[in-house]
Coordinates of C-alpha atoms and ligand atoms in Angstrom, one line a residue:
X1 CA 13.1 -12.5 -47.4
X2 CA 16.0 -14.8 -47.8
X3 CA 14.8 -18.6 -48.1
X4 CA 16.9 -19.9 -46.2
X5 CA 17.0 -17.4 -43.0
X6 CA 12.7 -18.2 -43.5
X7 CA 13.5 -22.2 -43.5
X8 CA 15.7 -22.0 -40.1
X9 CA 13.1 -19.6 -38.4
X10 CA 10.4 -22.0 -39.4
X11 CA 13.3 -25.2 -38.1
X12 CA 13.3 -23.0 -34.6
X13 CA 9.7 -22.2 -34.2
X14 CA 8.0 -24.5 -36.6
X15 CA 6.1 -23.2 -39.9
X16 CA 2.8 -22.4 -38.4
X17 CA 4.5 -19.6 -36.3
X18 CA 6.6 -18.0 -39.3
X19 CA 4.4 -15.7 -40.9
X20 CA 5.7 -13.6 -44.5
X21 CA 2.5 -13.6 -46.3
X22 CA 1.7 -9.6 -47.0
X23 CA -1.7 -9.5 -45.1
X24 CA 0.4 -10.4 -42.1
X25 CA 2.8 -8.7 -42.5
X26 CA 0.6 -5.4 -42.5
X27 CA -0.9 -6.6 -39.0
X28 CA 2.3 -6.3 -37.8
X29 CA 3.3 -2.9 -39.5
X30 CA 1.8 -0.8 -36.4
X31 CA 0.7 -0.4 -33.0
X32 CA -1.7 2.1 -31.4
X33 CA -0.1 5.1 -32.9
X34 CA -0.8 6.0 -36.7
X35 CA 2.7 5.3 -38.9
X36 CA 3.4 1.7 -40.3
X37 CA 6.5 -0.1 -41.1
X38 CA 6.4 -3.4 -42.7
X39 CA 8.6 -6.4 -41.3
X40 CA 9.6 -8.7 -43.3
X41 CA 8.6 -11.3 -41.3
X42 CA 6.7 -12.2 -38.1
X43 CA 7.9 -15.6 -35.7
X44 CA 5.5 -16.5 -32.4
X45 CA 8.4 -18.5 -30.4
X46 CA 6.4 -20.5 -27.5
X47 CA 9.4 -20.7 -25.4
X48 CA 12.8 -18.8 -23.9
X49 CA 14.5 -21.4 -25.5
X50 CA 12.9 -21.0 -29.0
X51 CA 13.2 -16.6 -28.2
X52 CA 17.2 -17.6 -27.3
X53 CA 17.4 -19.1 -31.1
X54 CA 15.7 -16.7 -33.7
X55 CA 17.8 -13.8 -31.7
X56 CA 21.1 -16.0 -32.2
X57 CA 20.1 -16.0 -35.4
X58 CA 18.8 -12.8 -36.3
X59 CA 22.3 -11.7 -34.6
X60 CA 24.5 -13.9 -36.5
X61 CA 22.8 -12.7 -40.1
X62 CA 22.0 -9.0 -38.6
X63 CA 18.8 -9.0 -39.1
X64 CA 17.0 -6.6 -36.3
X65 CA 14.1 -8.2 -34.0
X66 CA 11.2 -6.2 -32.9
X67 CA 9.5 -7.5 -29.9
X68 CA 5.8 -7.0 -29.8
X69 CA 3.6 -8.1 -27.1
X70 CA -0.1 -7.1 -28.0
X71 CA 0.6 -3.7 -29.4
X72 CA -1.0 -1.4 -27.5
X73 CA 2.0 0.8 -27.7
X74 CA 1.5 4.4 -27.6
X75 CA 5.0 5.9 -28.5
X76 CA 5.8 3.1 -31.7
X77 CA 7.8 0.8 -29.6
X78 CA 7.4 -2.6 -31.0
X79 CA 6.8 -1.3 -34.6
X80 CA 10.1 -2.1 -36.9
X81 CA 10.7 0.7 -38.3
X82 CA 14.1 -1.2 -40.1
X83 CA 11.9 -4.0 -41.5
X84 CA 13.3 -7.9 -39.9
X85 CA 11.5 -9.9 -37.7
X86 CA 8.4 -8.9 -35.5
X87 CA 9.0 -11.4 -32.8
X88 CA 5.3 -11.4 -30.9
X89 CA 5.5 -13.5 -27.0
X90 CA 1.7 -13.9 -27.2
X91 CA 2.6 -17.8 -26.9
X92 CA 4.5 -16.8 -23.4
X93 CA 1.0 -16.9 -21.4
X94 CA 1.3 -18.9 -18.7
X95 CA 1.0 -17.6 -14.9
X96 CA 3.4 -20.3 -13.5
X97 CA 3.1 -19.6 -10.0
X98 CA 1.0 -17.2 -7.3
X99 CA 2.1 -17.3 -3.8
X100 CA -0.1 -16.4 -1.2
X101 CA 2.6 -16.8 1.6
X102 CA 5.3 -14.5 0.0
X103 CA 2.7 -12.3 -1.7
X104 CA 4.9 -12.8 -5.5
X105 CA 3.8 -14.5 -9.1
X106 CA 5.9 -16.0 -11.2
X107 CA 4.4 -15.3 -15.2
X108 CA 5.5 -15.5 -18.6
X109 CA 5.9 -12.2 -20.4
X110 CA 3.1 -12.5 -22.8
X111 CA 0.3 -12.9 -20.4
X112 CA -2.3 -10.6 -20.8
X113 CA -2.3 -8.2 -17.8
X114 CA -6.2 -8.4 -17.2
X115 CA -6.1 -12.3 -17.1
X116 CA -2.8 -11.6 -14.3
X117 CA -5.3 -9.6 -12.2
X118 CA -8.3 -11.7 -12.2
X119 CA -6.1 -15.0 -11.1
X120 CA -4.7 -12.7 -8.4
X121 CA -7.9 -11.5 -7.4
X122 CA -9.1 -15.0 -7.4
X123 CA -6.1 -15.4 -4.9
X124 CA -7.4 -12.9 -2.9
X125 CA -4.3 -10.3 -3.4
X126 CA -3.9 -7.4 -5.5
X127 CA -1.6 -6.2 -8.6
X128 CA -2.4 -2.8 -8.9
X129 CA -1.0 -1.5 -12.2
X130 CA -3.5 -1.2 -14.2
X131 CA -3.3 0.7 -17.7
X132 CA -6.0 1.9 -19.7
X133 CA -5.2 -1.5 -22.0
X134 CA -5.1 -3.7 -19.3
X135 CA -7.9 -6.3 -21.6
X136 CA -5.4 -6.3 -24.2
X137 CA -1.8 -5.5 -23.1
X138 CA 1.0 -7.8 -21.5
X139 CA 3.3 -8.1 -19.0
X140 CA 5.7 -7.7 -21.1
X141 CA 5.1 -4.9 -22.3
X142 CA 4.0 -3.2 -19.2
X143 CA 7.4 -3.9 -17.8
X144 CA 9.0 -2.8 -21.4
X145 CA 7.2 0.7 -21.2
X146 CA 6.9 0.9 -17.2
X147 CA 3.5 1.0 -17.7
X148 CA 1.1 3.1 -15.4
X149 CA -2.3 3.1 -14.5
X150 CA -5.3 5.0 -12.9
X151 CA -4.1 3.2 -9.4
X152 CA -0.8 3.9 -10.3
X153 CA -1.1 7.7 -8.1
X154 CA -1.3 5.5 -4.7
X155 CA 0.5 2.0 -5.6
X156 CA 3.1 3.4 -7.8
X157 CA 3.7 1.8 -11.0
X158 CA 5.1 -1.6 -12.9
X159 CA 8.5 -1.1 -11.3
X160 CA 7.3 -1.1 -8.4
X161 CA 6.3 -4.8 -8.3
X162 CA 9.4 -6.2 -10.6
X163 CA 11.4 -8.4 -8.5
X164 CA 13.0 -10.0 -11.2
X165 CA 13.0 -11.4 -14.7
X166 CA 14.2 -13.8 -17.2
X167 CA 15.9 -12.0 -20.1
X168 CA 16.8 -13.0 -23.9
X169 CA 19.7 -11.2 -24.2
X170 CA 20.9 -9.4 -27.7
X171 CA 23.4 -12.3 -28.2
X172 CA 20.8 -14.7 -27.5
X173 CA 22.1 -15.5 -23.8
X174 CA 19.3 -16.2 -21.2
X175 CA 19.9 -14.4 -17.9
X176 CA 18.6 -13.5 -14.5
X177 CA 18.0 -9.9 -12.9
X178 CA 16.9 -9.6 -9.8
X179 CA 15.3 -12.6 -7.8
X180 CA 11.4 -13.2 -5.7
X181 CA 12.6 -11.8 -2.7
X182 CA 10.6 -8.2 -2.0
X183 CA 13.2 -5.2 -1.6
X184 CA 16.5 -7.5 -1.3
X185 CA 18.9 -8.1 -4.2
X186 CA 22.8 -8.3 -4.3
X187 CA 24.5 -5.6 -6.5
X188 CA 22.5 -2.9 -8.8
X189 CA 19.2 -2.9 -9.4
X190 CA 19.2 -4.6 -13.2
X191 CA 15.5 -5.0 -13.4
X192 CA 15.6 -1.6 -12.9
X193 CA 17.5 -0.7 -15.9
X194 CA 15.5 -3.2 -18.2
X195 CA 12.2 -1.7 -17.0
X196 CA 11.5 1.0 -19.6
X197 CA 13.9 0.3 -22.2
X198 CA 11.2 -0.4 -24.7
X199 CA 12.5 -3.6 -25.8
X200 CA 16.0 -2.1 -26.8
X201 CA 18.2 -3.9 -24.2
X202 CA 17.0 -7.6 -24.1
X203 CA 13.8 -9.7 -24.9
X204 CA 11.9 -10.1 -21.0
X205 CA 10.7 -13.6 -21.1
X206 CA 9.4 -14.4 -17.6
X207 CA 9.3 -12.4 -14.3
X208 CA 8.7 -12.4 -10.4
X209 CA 6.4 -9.9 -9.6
X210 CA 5.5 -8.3 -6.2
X211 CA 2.1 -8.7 -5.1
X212 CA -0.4 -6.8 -2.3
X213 CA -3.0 -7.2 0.2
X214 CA -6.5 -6.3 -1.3
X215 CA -7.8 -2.8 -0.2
X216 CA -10.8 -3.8 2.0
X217 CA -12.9 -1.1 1.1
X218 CA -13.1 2.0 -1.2
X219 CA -15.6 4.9 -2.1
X220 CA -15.8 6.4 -5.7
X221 CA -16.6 10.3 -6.1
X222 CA -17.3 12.7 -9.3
X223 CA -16.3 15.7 -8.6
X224 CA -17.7 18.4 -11.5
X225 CA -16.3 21.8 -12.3
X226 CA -17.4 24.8 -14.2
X227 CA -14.0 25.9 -14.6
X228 CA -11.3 23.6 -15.5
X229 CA -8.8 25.5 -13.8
X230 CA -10.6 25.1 -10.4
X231 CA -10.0 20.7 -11.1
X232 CA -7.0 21.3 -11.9
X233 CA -6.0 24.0 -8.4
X234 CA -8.2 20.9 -6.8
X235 CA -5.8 18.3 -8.0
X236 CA -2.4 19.4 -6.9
X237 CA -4.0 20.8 -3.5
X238 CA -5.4 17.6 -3.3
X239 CA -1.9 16.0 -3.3
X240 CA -0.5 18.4 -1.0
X241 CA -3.7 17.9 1.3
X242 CA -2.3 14.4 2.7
X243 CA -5.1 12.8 1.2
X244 CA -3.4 10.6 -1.3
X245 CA -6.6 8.8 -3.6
X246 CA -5.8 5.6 -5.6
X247 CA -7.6 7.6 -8.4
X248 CA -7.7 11.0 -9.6
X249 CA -8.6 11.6 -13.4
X250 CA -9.6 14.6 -15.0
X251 CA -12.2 14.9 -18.5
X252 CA -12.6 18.1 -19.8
X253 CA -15.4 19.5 -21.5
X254 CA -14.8 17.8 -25.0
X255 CA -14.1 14.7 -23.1
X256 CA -17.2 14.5 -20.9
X257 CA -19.6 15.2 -24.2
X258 CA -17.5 12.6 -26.4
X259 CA -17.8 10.1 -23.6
X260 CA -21.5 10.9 -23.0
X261 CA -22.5 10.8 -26.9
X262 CA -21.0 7.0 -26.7
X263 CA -22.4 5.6 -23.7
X264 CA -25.4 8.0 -22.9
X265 CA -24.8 7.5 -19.0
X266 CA -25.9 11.0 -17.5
X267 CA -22.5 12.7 -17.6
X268 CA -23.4 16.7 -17.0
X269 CA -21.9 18.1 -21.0
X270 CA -22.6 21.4 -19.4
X271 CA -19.6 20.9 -16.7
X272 CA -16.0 22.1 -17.8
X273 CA -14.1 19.5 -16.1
X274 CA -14.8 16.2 -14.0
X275 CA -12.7 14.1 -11.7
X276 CA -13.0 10.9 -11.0
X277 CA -11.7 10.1 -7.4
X278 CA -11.5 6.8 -5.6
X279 CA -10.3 6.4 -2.2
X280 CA -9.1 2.9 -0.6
X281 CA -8.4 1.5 2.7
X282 CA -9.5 0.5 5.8
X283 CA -13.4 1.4 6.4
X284 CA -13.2 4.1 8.7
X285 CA -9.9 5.6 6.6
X286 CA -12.4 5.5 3.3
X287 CA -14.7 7.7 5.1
X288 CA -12.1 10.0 6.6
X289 CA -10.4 10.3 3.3
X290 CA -13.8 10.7 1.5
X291 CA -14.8 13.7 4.1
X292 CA -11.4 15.3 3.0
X293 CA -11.6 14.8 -1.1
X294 CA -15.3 16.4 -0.5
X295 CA -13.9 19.5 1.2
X296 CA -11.2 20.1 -1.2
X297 CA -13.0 19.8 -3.9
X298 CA -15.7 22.3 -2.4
X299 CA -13.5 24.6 -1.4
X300 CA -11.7 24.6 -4.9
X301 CA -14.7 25.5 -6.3
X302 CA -16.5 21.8 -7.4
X303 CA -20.5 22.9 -8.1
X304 CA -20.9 19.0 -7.4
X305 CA -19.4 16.1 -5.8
X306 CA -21.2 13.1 -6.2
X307 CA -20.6 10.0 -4.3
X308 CA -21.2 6.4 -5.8
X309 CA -24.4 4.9 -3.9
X310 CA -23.2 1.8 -4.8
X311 CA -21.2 -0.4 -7.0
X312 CA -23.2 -0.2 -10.2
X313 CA -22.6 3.6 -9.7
X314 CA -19.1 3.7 -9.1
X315 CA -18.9 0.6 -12.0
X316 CA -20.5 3.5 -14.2
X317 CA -17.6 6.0 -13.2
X318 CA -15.3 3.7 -14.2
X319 CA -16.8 2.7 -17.6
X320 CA -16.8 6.5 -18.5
X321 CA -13.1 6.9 -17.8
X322 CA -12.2 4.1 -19.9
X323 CA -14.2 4.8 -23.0
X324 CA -12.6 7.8 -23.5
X325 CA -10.6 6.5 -25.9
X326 CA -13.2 4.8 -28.2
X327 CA -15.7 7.6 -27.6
X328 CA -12.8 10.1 -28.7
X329 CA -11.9 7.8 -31.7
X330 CA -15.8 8.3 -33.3
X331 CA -15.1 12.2 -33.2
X332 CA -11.8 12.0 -35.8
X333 CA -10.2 9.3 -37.3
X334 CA -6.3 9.6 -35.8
X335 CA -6.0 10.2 -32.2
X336 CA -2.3 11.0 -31.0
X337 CA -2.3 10.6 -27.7
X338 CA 0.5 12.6 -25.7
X339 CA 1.3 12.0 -22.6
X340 CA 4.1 14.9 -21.8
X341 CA 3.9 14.9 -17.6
X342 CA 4.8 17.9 -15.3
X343 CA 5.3 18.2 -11.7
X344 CA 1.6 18.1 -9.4
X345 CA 2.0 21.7 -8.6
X346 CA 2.2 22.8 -12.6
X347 CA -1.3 21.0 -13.2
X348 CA -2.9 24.4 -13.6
X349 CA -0.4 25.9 -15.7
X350 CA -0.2 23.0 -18.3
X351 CA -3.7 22.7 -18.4
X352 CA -4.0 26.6 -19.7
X353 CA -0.8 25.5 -21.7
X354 CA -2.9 22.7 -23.7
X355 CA -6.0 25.1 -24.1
X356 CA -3.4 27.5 -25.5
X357 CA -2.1 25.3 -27.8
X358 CA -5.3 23.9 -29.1
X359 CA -6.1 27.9 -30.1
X360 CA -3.0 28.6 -31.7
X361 CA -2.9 25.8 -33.4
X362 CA -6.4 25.4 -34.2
X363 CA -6.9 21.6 -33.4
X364 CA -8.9 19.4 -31.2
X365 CA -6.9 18.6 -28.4
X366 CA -8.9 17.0 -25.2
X367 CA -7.5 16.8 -21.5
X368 CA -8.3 13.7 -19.9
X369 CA -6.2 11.0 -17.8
X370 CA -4.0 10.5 -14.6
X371 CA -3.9 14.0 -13.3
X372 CA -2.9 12.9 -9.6
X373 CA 0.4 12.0 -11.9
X374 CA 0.9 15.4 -13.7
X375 CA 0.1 12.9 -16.8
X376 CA -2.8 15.2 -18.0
X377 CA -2.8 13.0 -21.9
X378 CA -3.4 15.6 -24.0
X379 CA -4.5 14.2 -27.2
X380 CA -4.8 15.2 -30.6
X381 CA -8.2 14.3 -32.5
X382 CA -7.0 14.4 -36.4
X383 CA -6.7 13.0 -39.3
X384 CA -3.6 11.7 -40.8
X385 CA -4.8 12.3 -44.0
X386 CA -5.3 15.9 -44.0
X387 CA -1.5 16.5 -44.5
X388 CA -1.8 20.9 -43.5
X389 CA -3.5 19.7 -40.1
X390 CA -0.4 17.2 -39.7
X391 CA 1.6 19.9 -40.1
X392 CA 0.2 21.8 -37.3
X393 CA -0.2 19.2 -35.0
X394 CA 3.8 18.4 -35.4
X395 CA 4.2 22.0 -33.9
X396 CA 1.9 22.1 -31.6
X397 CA 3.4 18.8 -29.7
X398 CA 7.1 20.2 -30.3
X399 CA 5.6 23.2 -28.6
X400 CA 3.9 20.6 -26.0
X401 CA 7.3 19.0 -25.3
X402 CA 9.2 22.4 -24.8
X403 CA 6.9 23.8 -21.9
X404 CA 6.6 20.3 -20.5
X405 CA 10.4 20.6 -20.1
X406 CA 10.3 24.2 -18.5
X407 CA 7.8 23.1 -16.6
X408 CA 10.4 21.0 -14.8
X409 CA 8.6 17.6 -16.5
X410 CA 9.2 14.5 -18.9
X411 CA 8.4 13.8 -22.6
X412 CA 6.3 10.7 -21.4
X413 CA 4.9 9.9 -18.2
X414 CA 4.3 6.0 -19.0
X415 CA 3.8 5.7 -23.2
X416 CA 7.4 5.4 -23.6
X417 CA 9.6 7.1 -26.1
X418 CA 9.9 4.4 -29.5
X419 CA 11.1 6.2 -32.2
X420 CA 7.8 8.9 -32.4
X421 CA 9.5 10.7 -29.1
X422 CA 13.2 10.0 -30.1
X423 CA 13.8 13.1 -31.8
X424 CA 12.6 15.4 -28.8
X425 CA 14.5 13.1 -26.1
X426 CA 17.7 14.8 -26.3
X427 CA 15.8 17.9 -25.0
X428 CA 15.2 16.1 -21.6
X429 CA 18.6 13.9 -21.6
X430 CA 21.0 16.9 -23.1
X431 CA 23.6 15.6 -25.3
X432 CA 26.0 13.6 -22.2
X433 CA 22.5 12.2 -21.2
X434 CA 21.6 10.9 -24.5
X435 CA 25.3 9.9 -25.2
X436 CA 25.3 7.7 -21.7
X437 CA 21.9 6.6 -23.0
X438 CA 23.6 5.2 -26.1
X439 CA 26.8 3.8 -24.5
X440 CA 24.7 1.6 -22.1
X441 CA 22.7 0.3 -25.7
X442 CA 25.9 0.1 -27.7
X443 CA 27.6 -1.9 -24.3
X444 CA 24.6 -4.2 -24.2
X445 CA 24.1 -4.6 -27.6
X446 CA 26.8 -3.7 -29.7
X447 CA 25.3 -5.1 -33.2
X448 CA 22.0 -3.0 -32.7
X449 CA 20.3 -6.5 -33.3
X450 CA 17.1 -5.2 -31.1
X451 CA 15.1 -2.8 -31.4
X452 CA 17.1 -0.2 -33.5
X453 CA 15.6 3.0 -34.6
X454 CA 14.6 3.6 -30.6
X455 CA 14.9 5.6 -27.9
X456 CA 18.7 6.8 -27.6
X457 CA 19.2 5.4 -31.7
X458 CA 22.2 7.6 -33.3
X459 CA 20.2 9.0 -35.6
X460 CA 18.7 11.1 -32.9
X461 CA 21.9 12.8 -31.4
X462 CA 21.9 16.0 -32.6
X463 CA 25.3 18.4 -32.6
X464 CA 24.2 21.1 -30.6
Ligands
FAD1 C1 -6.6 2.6 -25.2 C2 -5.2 2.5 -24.6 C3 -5.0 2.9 -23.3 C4 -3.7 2.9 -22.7 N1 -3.6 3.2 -21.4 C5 -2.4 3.2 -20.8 C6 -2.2 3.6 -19.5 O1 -3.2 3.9 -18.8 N2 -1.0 3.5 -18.9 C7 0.1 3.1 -19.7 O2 1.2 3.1 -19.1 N3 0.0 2.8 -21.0 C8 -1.2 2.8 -21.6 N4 -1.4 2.5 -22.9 C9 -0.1 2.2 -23.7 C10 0.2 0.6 -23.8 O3 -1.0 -0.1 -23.6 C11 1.2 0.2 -22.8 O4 2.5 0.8 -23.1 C12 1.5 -1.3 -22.6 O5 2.4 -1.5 -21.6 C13 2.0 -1.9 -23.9 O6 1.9 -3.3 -23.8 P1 1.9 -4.3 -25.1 O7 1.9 -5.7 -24.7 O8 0.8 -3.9 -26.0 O9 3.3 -3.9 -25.7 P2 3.7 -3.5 -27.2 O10 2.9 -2.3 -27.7 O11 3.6 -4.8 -28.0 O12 5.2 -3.1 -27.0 C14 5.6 -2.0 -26.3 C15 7.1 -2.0 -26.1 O13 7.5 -3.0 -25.3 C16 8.4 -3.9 -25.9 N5 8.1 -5.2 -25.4 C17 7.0 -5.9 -25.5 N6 7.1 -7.1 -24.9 C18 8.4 -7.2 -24.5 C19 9.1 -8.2 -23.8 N7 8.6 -9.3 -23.5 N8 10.4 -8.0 -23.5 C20 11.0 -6.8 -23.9 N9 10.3 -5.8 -24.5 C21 9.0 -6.0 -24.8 C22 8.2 -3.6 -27.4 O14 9.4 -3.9 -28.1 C23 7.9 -2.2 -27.4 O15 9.0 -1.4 -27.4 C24 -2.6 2.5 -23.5 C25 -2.8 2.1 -24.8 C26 -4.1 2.1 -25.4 C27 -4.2 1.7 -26.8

């Protein structure tokens, strides 16, 4: 990289946040999906004011910026695919404000989302969205993928608590969307439209967010299938039963036995499917809403529903739904982790659709994840190495995308698109879609300065 451009980052930031040396610059080269790109270099800015100068900058010598928060991504979107700077917020970790009168917090965007909760908690109110990263991921990031959650089913997810946010703008402008006021705002919605964009329309520095009173009480249920087909009849006439649970994940059999060979907690390897339910509320609501998950999952054909005697219990649940990842990662090396979404009444078909594909293609594909959603994560256990299996599993999740479309759903249900999805997105934009897609980009960011190689990128419009 040009001396020079290296000196004035290090002049903006100071030296010990520029980073070129190779070994960093491979940290940097990937997120939580299995393709690297090198930058060229990586700059920790500690302030807005520091983020408004490397992007004025990087615009002025057209050099493209990659914001990263911790990662986590699950679609590519912070990885720089171009090469240029990996700008990281990390440094943005301060929770500026929590107030308990107007139920908001103020917070820098690099804030780790599990340090957000517990200072909330400690305030004695409630953030729900909660992603299966939330030890590792931000806020920033959460806003720049709309990240979901196991709570999301009830609560709704990350933009449903954005009231507003400080924005680094592609030409390096700082500028305000939205405000702390809960459901007011003059004109359109802006946070809106920066919620989801993956990083491609402007660099979120600090936001407002919406806070909520904590649930007073909640029961946790395992409900355990022989056939997965009956969990997944259970889970849309669950949703249709009124009862609306704060969780409702499903394991399938591969699931339940990888999770049970990592933490060896009792889970029944015999059963075809689990869900994990939670319900929230009011004591006597809990109970009420527990009586109906029990009967609908009875009467769907559960052989079992067990209820959580107590906390430890429940806290065991919990622990098996989120080690599904690291329990799935000991059974291959590359786990691609889909989440293609469909509508609550098409559970049951895209479940059989999944099994399908797994036989066709003849790969290891598990089930598990927010089935209340329709986001059913189907996920690829592989190994990147073995270039003819790589083949197939390229088919198998163009295949995956296609009936998730018929099936009247979306690519992603929270992962984002980055540039892994790109390709297929025109499928669920068609062409004006993804050329309206492109316009606001190109109207927002006319140089291409962040991000590029994303989401409605022109090298993914396709001529049809
Ligand atoms: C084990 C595991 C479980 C997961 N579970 C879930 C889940 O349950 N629900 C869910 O929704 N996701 C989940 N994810 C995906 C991922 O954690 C989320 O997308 C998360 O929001 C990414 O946050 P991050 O800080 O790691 O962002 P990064 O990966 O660093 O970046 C993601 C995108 O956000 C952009 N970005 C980051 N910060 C900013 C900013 N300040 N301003 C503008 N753009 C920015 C980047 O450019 C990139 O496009 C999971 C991932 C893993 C590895």
């Amino acid at each position: 990289m040009d001396l020079n451009f290296l000196a004035e980052l290090k002049n903006i930031v100071g030296p010990k946040y520029v980073m070129d040396a190779q070994e960093d610059r491979i940290c940097y080269s990937f997120d939580a999906t299995f393709r690297d790109y090198l930058p060229d270099v990586i700059v920790k800015p500690g302030t807005a004011e520091e983020i408004q100068a490397v992007v004025r900058l990087a615009a002025e010598k057209g050099v493209p910026v990659y914001t990263r928060g911790a990662g986590t991504g699950l679609s590519g979107g912070s990885v720089p695919v171009n090469g240029g700077i990996v700008l990281v917020t990390t440094r943005l970790n301060k929770i500026l404000a929590i107030d308990t009168v107007n139920y908001t917090a103020a917070v820098e965007s690099g804030v780790i989302t599990q340090d957000f909760c517990n200072a909330v908690d400690a305030a004695g109110l409630y953030y729900p969205p909660d992603p299966g990263s939330i030890k590792t991921s931000t806020l920033g990031g959460n806003i720049a993928e709309c990240a979901g959650g196991p709570h999301c089913i009830k609560y709704g997810v990350t933009r449903d608590y954005i009231l507003g946010m400080e924005v680094v703008m592609p030409d390096g402008s700082l500028v305000q969307v939205g405000n702390s006021i809960d459901g007011e705002m003059s004109g359109p919605d802006w946070p809106m439209l920066l919620c989801g964009s993956e990083g491609t329309l402007g660099i979120v520095t600090k936001m407002t967010l919406r806070l909520i009173d904590k649930p007073p009480a909640k029961q946790t249920m395992l409900a355990i299938f022989d056939a997965i087909d009956e969990a997944a009849v259970t889970v849309s006439t669950m949703m249709a039963s009124g009862t609306i649970p704060t969780t409702l994940e499903i394991m399938d059999n591969l699931t339940i036995c990888a999770v049970e060979n990592y933490l060896h907690i009792g889970l029944p390897v015999d059963a075809d499917a689990l869900l994990l339910i939670e319900v929230d509320g009011e004591p006597t609501a809990v109970a009420k809403q527990a009586e109906s998950v029990i009967k609908v999952c009875s009467d769907c054909g559960a052989r079992e529903v067990k209820i959580a005697k107590d906390q430890k219990e429940a806290d065991s649940f919990g622990l098996a739904r989120r080690s599904i990842s690291p329990a799935c990662g000991k059974i291959n090396p590359t786990k691609i982790s889909e989440d293609a979404t469909v509508p609550r009444s098409q559970i049951p078909a895209m479940v059989r659709a999944v099994r399908e594909l797994a036989a066709k293609y003849k790969l290891k594909m598990v089930i598990f994840g927010h089935a209340g959603d329709g986001n059913l994560h189907p996920n690829i256990l592989s190994n990147k190495r073995d270039h003819e299996e790589m083949e197939r599993v390229e088919e198998a999740i163009c295949e995956l995308f296609q009936i998730a479309l018929k099936l009247g759903g979306t690519l992603s249900g929270e992962h984002g698109i980055g540039y892994m999805k790109a390709p297929f997105l025109q499928w669920e934009f068609g062409k004006t879609g993804f050329v309206a897609g492109r316009n606001i980009k190109a109207a927002v960011d006319p140089n291409g300065i962040l991000n590029p190689g994303k989401l409605f990128d022109s090298k993914f419009y396709q001529e049809e």
